[in-house]
Tab-separated table of N, CA and C in Angstrom:
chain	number	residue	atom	x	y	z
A	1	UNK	N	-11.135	25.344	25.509
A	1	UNK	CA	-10.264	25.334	24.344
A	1	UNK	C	-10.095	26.766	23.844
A	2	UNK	N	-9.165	27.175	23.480
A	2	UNK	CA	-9.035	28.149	22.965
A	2	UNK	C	-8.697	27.856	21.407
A	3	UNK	N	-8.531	29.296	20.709
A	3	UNK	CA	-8.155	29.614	19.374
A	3	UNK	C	-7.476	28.771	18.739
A	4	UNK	N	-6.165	28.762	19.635
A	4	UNK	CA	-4.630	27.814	19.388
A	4	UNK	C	-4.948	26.564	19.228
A	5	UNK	N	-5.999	25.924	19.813
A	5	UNK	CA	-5.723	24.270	19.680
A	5	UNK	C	-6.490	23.943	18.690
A	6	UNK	N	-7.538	24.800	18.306
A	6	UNK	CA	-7.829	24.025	16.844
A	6	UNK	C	-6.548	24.526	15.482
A	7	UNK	N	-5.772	25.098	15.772
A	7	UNK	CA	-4.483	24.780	15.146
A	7	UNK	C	-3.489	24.067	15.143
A	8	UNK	N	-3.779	23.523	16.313
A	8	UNK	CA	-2.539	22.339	17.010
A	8	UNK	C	-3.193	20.915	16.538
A	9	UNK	N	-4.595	21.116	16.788
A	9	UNK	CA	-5.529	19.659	15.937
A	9	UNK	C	-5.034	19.414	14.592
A	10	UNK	N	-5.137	20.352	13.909
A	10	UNK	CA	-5.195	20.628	12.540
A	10	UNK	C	-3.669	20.003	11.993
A	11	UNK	N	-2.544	20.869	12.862
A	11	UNK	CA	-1.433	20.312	12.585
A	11	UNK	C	-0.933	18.909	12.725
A	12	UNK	N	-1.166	18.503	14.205
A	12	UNK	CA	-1.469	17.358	14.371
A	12	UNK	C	-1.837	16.165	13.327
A	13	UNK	N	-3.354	16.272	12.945
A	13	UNK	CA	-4.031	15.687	12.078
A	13	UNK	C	-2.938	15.629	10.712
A	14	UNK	N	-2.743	16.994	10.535
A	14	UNK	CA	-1.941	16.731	9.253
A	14	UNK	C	-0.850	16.120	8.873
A	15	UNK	N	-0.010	15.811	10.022
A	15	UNK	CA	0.806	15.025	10.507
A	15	UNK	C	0.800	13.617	10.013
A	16	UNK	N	-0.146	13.351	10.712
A	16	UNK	CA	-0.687	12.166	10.418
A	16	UNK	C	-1.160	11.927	9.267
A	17	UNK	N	-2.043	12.581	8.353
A	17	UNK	CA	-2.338	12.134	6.893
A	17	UNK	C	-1.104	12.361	6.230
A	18	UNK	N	-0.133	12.657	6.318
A	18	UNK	CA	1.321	13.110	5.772
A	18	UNK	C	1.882	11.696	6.392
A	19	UNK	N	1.968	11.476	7.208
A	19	UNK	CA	3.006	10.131	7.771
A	19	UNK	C	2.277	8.570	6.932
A	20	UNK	N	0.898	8.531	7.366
A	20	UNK	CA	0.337	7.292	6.769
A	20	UNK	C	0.462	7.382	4.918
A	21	UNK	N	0.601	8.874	4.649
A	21	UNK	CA	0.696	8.760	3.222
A	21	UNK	C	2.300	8.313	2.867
A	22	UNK	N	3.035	8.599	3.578
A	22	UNK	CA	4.639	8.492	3.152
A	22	UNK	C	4.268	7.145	3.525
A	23	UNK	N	4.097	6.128	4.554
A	23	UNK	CA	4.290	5.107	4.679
A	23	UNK	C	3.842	4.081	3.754
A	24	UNK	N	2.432	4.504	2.933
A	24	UNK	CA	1.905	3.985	1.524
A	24	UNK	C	2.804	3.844	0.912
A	25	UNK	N	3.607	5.340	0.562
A	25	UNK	CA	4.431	5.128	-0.382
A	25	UNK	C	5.361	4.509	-0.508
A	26	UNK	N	6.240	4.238	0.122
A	26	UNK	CA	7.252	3.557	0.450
A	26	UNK	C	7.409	1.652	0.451
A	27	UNK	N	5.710	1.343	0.956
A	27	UNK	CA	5.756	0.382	0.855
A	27	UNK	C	5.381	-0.190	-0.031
A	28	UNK	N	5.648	-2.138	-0.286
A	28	UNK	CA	6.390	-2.760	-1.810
A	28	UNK	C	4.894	-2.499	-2.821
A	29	UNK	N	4.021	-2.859	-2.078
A	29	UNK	CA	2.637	-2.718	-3.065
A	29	UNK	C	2.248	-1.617	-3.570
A	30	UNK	N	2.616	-0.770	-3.116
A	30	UNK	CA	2.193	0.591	-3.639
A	30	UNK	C	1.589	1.330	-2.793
A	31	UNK	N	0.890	2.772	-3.118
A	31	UNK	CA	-0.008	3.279	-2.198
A	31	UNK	C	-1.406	3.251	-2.774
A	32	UNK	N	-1.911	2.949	-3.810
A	32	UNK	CA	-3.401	2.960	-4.285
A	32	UNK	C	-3.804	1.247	-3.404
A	33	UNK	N	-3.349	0.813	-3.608
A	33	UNK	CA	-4.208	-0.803	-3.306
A	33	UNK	C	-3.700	-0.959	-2.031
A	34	UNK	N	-2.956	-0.405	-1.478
A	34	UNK	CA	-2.824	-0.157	0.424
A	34	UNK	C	-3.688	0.947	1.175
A	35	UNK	N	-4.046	1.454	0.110
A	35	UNK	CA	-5.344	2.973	-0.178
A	35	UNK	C	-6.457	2.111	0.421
A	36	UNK	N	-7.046	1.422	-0.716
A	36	UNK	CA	-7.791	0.632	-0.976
A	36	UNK	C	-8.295	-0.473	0.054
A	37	UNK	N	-7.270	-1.381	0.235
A	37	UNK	CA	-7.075	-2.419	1.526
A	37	UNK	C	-7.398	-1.542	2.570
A	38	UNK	N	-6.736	-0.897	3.311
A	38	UNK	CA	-7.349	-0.401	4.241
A	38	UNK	C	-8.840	0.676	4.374
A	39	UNK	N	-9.144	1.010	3.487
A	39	UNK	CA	-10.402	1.280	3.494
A	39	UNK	C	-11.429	0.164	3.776
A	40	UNK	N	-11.104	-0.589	2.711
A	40	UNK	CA	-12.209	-2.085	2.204
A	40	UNK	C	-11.943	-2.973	4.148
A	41	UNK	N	-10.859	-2.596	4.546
A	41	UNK	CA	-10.700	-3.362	6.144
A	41	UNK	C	-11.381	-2.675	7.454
A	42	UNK	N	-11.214	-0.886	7.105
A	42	UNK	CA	-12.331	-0.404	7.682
A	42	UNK	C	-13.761	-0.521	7.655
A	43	UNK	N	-14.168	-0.082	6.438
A	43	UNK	CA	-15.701	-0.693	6.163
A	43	UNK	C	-15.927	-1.883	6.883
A	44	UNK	N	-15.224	-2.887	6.895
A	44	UNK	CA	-15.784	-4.262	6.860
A	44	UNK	C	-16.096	-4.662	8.451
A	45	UNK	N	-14.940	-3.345	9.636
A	45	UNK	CA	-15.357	-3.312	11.066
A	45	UNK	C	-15.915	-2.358	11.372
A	46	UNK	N	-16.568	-1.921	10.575
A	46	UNK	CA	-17.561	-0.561	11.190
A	46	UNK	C	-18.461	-1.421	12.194
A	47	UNK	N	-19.080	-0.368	13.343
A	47	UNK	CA	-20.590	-0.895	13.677
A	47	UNK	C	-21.787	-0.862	12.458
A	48	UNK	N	-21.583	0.468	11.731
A	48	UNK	CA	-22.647	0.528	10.875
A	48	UNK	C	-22.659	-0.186	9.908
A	49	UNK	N	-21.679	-0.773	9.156
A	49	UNK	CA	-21.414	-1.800	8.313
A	49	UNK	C	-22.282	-3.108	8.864
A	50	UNK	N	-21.997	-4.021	10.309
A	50	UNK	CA	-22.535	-4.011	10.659
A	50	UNK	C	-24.034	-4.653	10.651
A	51	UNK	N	-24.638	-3.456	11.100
A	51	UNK	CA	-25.872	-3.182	10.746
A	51	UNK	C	-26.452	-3.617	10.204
A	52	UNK	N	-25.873	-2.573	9.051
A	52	UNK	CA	-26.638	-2.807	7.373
A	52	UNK	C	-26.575	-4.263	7.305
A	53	UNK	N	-25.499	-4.756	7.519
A	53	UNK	CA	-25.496	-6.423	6.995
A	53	UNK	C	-26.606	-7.169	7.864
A	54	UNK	N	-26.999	-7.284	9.027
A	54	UNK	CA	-27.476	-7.790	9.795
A	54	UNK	C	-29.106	-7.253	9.110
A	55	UNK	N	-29.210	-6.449	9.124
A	55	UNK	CA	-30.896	-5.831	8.582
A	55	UNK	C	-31.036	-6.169	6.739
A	56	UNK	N	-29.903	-6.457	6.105
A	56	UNK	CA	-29.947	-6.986	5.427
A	56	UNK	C	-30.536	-8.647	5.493
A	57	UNK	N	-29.628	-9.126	6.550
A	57	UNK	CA	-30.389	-10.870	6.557
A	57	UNK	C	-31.335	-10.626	7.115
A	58	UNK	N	-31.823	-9.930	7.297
A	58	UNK	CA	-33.122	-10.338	8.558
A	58	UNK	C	-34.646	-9.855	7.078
A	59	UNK	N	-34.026	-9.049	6.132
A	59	UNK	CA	-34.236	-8.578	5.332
A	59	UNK	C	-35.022	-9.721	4.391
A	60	UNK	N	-33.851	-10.463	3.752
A	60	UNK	CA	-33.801	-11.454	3.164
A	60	UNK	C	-34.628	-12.837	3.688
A	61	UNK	N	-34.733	-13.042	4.800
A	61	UNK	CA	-35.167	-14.067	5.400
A	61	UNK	C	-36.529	-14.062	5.485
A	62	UNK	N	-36.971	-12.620	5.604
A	62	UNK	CA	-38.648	-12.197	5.333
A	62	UNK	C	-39.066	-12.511	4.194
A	63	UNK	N	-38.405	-12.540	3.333
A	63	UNK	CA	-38.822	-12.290	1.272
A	63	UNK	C	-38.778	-13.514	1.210
């Protein structure tokens, strides 16, 4: 890799947080609670999410 492509990442990337943000906006619900929704939809398929939940019951089931 050279110099240039972590500028081309960068642009790239920014691209993209610029496009998914216009597309928030635009759409009927708004962009905070389409913010929101998709966060709360990520979390919920993490592996590490997950996890925690699973070591949570196993947690619970001991007590």
């Amino acid at each position: 890799m050279n110099s240039l492509s972590v500028w081309a990442w960068m642009f790239l990337f920014g691209h993209l947080v610029w496009a998914t943000g216009f597309m928030f906006l635009i759409s009927w619900r708004g962009y905070w609670q389409e913010l929101i929704e998709t966060l709360a939809w990520a979390h919920e398929r993490t592996p590490l999410a997950n996890l925690i939940t699973q070591m949570l019951m196993i947690l619970f089931v001991y007590i």
